[in-house]
Short mmCIF file of C-alpha atoms in Angstrom, two decimals:
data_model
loop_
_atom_site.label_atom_id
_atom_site.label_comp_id
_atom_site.label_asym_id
_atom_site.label_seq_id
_atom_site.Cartn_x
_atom_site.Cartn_y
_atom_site.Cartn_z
CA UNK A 13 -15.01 -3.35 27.98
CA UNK A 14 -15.96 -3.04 24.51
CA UNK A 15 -13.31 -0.07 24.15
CA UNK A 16 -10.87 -2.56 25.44
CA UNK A 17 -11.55 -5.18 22.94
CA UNK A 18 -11.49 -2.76 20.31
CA UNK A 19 -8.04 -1.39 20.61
CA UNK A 20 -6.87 -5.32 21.48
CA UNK A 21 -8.11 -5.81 17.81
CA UNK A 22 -6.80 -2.58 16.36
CA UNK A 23 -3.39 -3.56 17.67
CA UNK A 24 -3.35 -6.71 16.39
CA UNK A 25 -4.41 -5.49 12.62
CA UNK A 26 -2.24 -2.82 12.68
CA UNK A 27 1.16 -5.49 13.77
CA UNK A 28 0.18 -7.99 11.16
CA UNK A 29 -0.32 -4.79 8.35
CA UNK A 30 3.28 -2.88 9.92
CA UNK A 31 4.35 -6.56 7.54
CA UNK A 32 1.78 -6.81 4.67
CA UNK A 33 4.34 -3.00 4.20
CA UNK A 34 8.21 -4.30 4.60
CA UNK A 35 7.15 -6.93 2.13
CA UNK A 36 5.75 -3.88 0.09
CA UNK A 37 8.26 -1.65 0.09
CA UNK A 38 11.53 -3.95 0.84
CA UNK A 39 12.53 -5.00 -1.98
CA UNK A 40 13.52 -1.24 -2.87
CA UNK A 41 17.07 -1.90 -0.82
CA UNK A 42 17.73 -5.15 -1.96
CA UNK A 43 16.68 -5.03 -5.95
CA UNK A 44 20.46 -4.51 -6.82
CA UNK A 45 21.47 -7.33 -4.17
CA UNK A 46 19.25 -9.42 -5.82
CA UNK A 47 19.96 -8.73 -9.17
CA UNK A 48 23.66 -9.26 -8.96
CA UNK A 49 22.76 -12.67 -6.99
CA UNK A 50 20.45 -14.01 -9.85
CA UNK A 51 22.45 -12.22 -12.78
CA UNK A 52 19.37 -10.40 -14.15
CA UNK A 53 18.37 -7.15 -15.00
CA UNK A 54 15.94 -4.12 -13.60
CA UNK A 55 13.14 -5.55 -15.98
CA UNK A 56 13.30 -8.86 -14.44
CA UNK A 57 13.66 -7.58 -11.04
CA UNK A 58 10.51 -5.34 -11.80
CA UNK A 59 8.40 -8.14 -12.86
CA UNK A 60 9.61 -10.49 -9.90
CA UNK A 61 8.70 -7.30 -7.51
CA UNK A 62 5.17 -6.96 -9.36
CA UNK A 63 3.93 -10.46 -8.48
CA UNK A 64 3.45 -8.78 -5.44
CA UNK A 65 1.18 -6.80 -6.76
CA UNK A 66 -1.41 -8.70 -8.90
CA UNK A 67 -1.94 -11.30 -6.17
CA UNK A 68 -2.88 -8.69 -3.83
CA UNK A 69 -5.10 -7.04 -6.17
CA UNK A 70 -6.90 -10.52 -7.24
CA UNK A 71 -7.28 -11.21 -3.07
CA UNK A 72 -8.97 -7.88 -2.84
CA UNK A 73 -12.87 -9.02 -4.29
CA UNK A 74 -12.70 -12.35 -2.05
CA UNK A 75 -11.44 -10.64 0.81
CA UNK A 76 -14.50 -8.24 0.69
CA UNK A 77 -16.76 -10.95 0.23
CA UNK A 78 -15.18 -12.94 3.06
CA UNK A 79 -15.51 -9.82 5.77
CA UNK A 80 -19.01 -9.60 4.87
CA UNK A 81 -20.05 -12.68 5.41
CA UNK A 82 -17.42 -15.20 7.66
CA UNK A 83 -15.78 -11.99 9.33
CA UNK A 84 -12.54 -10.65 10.57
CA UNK A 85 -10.80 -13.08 12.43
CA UNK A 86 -11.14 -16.29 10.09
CA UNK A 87 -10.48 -14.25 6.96
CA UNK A 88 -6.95 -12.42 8.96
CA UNK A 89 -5.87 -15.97 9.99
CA UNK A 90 -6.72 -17.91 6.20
CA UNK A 91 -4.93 -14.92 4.42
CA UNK A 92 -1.79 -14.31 6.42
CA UNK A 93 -1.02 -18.18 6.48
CA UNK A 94 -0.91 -18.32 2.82
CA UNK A 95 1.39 -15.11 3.26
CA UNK A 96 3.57 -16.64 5.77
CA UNK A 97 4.25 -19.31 3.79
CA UNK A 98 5.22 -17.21 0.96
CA UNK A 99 7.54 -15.57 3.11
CA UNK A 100 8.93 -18.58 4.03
CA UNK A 101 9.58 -19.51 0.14
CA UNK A 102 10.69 -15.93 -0.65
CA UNK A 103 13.34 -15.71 2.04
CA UNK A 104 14.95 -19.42 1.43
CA UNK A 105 14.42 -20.42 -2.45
CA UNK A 106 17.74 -20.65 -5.12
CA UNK A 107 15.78 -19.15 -8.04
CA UNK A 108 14.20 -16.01 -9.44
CA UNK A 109 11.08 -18.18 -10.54
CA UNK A 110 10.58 -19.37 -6.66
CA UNK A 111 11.53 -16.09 -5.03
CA UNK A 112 8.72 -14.81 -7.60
CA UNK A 113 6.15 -17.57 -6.51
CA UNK A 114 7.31 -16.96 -2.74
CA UNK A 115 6.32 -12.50 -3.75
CA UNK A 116 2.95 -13.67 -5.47
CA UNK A 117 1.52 -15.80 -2.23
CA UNK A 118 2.57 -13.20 0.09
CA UNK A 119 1.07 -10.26 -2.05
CA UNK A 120 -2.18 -13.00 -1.76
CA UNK A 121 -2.07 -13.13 1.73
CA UNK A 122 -1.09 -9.85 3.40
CA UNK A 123 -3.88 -8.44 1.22
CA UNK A 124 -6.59 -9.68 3.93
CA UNK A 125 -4.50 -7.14 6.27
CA UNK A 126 -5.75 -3.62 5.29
CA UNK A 127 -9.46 -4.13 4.74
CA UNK A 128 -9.45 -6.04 7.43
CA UNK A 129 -8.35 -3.01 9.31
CA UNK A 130 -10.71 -1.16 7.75
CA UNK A 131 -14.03 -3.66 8.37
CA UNK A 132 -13.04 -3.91 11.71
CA UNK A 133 -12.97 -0.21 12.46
CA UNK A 134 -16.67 0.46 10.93
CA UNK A 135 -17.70 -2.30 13.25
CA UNK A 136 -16.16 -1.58 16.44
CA UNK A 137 -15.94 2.08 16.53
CA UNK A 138 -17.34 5.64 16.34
CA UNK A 139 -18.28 6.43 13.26
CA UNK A 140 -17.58 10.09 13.33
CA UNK A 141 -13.86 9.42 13.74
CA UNK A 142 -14.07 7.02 10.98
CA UNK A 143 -11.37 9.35 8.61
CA UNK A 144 -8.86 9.68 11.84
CA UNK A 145 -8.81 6.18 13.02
CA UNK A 146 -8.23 4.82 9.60
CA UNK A 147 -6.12 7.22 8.80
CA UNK A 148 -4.16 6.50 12.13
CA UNK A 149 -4.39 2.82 11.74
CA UNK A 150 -2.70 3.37 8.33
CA UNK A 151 -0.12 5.55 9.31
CA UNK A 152 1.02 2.87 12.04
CA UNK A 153 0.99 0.26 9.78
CA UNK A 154 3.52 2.50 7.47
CA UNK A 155 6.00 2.07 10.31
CA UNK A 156 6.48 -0.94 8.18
CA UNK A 157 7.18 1.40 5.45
CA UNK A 158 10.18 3.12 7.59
CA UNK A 159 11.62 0.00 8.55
CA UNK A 160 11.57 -1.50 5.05
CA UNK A 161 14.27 1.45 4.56
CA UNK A 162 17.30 2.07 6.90
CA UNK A 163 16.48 -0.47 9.12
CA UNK A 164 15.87 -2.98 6.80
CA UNK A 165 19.21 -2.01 4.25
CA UNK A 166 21.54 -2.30 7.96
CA UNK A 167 19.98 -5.58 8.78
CA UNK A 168 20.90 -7.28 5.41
CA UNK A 169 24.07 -5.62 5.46
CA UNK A 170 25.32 -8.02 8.57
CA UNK A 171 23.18 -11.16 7.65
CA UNK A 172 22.04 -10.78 3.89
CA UNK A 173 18.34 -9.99 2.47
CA UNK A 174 17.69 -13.87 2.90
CA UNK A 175 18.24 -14.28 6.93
CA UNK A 176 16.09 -10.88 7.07
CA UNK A 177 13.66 -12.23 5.58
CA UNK A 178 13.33 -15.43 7.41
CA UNK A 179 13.66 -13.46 10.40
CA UNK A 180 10.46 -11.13 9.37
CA UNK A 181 8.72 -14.80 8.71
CA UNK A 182 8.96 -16.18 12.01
CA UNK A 183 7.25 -12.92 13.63
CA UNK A 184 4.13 -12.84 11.22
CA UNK A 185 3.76 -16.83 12.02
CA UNK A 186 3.60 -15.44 16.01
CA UNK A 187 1.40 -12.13 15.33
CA UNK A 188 -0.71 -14.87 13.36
CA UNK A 189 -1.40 -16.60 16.11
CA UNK A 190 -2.40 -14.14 17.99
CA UNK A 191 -4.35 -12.63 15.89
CA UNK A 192 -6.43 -15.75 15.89
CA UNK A 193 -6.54 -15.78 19.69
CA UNK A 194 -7.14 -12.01 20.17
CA UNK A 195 -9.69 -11.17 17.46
CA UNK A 196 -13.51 -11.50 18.22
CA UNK A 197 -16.63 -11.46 15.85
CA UNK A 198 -19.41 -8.83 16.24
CA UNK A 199 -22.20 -10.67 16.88
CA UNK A 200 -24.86 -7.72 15.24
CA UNK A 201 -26.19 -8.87 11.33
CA UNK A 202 -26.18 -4.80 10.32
CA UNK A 203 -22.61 -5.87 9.34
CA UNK A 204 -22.84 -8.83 7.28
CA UNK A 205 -24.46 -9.28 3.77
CA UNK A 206 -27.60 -10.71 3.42
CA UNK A 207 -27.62 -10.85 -0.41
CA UNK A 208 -25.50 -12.97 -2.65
CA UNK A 209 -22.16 -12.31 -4.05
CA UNK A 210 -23.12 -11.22 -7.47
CA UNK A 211 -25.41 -8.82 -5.94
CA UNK A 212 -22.94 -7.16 -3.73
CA UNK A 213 -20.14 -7.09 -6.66
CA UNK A 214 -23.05 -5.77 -8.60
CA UNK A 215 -24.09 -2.94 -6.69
CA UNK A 216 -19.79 -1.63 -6.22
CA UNK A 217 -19.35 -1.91 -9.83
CA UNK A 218 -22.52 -0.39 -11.57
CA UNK A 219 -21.95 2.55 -9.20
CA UNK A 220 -20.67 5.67 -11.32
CA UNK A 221 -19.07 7.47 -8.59
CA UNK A 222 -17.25 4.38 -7.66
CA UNK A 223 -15.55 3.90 -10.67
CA UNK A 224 -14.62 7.53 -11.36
CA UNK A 225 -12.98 7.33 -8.16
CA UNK A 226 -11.18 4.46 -9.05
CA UNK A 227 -8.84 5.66 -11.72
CA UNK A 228 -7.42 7.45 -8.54
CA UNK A 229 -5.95 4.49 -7.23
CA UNK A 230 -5.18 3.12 -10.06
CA UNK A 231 -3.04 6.08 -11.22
CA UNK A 232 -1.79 7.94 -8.09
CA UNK A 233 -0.83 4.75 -5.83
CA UNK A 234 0.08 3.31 -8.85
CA UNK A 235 2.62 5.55 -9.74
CA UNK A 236 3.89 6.39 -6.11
CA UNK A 237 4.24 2.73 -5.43
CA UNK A 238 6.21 1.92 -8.52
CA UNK A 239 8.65 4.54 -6.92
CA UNK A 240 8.85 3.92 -3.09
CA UNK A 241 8.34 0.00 -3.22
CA UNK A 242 11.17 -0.64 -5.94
CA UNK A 243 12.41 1.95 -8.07
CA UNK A 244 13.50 5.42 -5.97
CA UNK A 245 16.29 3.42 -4.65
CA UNK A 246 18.21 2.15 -8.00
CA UNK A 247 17.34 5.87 -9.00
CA UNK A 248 19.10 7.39 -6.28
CA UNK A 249 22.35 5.01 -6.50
CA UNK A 250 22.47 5.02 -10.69
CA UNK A 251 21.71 8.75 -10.78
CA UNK A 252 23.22 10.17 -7.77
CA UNK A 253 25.66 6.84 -6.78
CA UNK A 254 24.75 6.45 -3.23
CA UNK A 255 25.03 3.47 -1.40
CA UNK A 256 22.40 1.54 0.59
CA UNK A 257 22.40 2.99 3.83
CA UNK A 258 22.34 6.67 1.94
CA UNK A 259 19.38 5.28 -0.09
CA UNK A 260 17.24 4.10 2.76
CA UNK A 261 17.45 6.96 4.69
CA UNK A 262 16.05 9.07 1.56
CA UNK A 263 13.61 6.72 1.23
CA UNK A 264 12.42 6.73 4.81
CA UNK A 265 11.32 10.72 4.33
CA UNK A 266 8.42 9.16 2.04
CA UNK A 267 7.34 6.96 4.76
CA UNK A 268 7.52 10.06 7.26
CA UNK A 269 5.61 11.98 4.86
CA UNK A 270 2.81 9.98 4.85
CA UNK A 271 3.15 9.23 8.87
CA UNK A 272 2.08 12.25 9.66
CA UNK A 273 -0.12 13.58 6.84
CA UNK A 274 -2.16 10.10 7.49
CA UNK A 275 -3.94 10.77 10.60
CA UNK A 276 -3.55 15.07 9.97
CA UNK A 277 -5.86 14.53 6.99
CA UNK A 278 -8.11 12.06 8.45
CA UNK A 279 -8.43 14.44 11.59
CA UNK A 280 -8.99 17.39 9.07
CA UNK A 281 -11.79 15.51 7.27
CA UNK A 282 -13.63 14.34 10.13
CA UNK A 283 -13.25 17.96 11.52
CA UNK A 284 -14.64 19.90 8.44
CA UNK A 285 -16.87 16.88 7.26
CA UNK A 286 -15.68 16.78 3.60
CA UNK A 287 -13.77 14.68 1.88
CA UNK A 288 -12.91 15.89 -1.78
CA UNK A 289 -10.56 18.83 -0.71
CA UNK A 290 -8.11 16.19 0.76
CA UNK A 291 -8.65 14.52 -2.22
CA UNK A 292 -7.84 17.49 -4.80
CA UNK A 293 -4.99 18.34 -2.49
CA UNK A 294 -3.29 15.28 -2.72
CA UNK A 295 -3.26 13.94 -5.86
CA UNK A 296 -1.87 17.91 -7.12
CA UNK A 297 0.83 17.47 -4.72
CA UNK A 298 1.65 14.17 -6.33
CA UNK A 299 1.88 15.64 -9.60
CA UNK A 300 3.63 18.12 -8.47
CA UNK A 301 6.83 15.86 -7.57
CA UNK A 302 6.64 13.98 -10.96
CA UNK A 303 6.54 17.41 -12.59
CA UNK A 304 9.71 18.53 -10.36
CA UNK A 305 11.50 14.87 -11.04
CA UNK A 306 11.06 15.26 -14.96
CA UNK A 307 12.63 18.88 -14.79
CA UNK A 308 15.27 18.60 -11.72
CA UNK A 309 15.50 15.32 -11.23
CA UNK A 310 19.71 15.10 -11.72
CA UNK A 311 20.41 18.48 -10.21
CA UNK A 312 18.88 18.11 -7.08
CA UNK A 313 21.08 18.38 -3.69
CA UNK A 314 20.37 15.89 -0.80
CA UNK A 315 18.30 18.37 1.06
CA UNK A 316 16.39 18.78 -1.79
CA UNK A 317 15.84 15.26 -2.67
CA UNK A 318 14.59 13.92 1.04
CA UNK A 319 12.10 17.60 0.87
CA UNK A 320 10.72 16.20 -2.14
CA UNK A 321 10.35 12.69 -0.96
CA UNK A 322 8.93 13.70 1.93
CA UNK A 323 6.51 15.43 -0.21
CA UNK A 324 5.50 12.44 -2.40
CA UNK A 325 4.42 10.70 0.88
CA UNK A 326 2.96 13.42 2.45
CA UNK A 327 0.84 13.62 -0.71
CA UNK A 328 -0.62 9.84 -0.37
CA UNK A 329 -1.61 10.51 3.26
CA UNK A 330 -4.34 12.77 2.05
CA UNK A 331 -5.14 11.44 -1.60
CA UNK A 332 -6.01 7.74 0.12
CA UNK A 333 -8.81 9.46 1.61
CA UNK A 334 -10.55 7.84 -1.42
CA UNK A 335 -10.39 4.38 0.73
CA UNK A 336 -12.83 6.37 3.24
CA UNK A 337 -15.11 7.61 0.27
CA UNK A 338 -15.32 3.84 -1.24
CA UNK A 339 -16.96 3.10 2.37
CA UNK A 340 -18.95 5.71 2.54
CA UNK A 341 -20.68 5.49 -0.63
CA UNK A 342 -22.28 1.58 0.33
CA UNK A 343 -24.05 0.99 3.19
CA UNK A 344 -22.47 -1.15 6.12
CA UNK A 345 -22.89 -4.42 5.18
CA UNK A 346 -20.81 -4.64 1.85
CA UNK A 347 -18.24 -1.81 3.65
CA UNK A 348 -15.70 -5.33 3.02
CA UNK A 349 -16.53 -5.44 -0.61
CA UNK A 350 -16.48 -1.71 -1.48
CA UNK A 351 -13.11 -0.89 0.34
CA UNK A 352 -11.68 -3.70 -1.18
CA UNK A 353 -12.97 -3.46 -4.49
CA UNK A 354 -11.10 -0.02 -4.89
CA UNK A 355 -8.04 -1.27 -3.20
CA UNK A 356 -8.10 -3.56 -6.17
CA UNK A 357 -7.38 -0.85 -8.37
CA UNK A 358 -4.18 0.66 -5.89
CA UNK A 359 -2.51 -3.03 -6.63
CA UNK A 360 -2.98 -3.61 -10.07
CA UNK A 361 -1.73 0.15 -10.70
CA UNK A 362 1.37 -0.92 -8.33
CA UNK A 363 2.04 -4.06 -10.14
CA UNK A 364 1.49 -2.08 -13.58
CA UNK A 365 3.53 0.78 -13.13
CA UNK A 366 6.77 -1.09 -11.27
CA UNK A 367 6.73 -3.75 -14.08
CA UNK A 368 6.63 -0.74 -16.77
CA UNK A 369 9.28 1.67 -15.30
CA UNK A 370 11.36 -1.67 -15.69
CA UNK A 371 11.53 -1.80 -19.11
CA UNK A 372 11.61 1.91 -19.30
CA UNK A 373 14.31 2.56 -17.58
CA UNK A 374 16.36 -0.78 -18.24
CA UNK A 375 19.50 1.63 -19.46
CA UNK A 376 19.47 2.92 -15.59
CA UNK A 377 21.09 6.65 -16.91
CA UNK A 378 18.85 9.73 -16.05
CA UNK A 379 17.50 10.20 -19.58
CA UNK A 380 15.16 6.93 -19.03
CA UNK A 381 14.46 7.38 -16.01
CA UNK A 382 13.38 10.95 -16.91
CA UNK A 383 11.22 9.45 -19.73
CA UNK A 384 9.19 7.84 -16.90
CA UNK A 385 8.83 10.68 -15.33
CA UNK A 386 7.35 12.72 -17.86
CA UNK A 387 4.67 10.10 -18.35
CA UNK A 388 4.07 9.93 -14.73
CA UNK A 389 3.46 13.54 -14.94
CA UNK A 390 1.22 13.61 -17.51
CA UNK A 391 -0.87 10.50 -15.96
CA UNK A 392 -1.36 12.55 -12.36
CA UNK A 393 -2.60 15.82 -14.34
CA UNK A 394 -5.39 13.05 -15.87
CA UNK A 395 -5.94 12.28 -12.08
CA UNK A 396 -6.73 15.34 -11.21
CA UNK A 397 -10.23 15.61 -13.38
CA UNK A 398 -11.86 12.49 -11.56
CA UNK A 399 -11.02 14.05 -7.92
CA UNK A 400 -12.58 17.23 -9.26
CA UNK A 401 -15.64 15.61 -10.70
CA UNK A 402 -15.97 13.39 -7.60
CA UNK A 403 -19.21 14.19 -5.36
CA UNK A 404 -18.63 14.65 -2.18
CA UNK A 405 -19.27 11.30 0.35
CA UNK A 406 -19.35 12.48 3.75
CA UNK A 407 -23.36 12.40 5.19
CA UNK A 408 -24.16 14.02 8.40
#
């Protein structure tokens, strides 16, 4: 019975998060739609895509604090309201400014989704399989990622970025809904705080392993995001001139990437009970495409390209192991508040780094763009020091 329930709540996560992603990563086949509709340019488009970003990153403390002490299913149903109306706004309003308030409330609100996901796996299931199910529940959830691509670029072709949108709205108002039918509490106190806010925020922040680990986030999502959520596909059609549908196809091999390194390195974790060498291993695979972008990156053939994007989300799979080490370092009861704490840091480097590459690369000719990736190149070779100095968090 209890297996039962547990999978009826995994499911229902995992549909509302598949959305908390096409809102992520969508805007990457419709930033030149949109900035030919508003008359603007990439650094405005940036900055409009980064409001995202911040929201999500300032939901990410209350949203701990809210799992660990009202639970799973009020704090999914609060959140994703406020994020389903700011799809609603998003998909229907006549200005940049309103489109950008519509992005902020939904970045606000689909940021319950993920730790949510994660709160309610360290409650309802085996602990020893902790690395594989999140890993699994995030690689399901990227399916969101791969239809924010292709899928999403035919769609707007035949009824425009808005109607897709509005469509996308009206199904996160329904898997709201069900999520508040479907989702049950755990009745046991081991998972909820006993101790006040300050003492829980306390305790994540004064911890020196915890914020070694999160320059991780801040750097290698950071940077990756920048690039799959909004910039890889005006880089493709400026440097390369493809169209859409060529563009989200390219893009989808980043999303496959990190489909199936996702649950492979969670499975490989749990198997050899560490967790740094995933770590290590994906963050110098990351660098490694920056490195390859800054030296090849307008000389590359198409088989090339989609290798190397595959790559660059094959690479995240097994760096965002550090979401597994953030919950292992805590005990159970603030598992909300340390998972989210560091996801903090993976949406204010997202917002950062999209609103940056911007303005760097506001010329759109492969001499800015390479600029940016120099300097991405140079940040993941920093990133590599903290996952080396790291300690390892898995206990027996």
């Amino acid at each position: 019975m209890k297996m039962k329930k547990s999978s009826i709540i995994f499911s229902s996560l995992v549909s509302l998060y598949f959305f908390a992603l096409v809102h992520r990563i969508g805007v990457a086949v419709i930033a030149i739609d949109m900035m030919k509709e508003f008359s603007v340019d990439a650094s405005l488009i940036g900055l409009m895509s980064s409001m995202y970003f911040f929201p999500y990153a300032i939901a990410q403390i209350p949203v701990g604090i809210m799992l660990d002490r009202i639970g799973v299913r009020k704090t999914i149903v609060i959140l994703s309201s406020i994020a389903c109306i700011g799809s609603l706004i998003f998909s229907l309003s006549p200005s940049l400014e309103l489109v950008s308030l519509g992005r902020a409330m939904i970045g606000f609100g689909v940021g319950g989704y993920y730790v949510s996901g994660y709160k309610a796996i360290s409650i309802w299931f085996d602990q020893r399989k902790f690395a594989t199910l999140t890993g699994t529940f995030t690689s399901l959830g990227n399916l969101g990622a791969i239809f924010a691509t292709f899928p999403l670029a035919i769609i707007t072709l035949y009824i425009g970025w808005r109607y897709s949108f509005l469509l996308i709205t009206i199904i996160m108002i329904i898997l709201t809904i069900l999520a508040w039918i479907s989702i049950e509490e755990y009745k046991s106190k081991e998972f909820y705080s006993k101790r006040n806010i300050i003492s829980d925020l306390k305790i994540v922040f004064s911890h020196r392993e915890f914020l070694l680990l999160s320059i991780i986030p801040f750097l290698a999502y950071g940077l990756t995001l920048s690039f799959q959520g909004l910039w890889g596909g005006p880089f493709l059609a400026d440097v390369y001139n493809m169209d859409k549908s060529t563009v989200g196809i390219l893009l989808l091999f980043i999303s496959i990437g990190f489909m199936i390194s996702s649950p492979l390195s969670g499975y490989i974790s749990d198997k050899i009970r560490k967790r740094k060498p995933n770590l290590i291993f994906g963050v110098t695979i990351n660098a490694i495409f920056w490195i390859t972008l800054s030296i090849f990156g307008n000389k590359l053939n198409i088989l090339s390209i989609a290798i190397l994007l595959f790559l660059l989300g094959f690479s995240y799979g097994f760096f965002n192991v550090y979401m597994v080490i953030s919950k292992e370092l805590f005990t159970s009861d603030i598992s909300g508040t340390s998972v989210a704490s560091l996801n903090l840091f993976n949406f204010i480097g997202a917002g950062f780094f999209q609103y940056i590459m911007g303005i760097i690369i506001s010329e759109r000719n492969f001499s800015s763009y390479q600029n940016y990736f120099i300097i991405a190149s140079i940040l993941m070779l920093i990133a590599i020091i903290p996952a080396l100095k790291i300690k390892e968090s898995y206990k027996t």
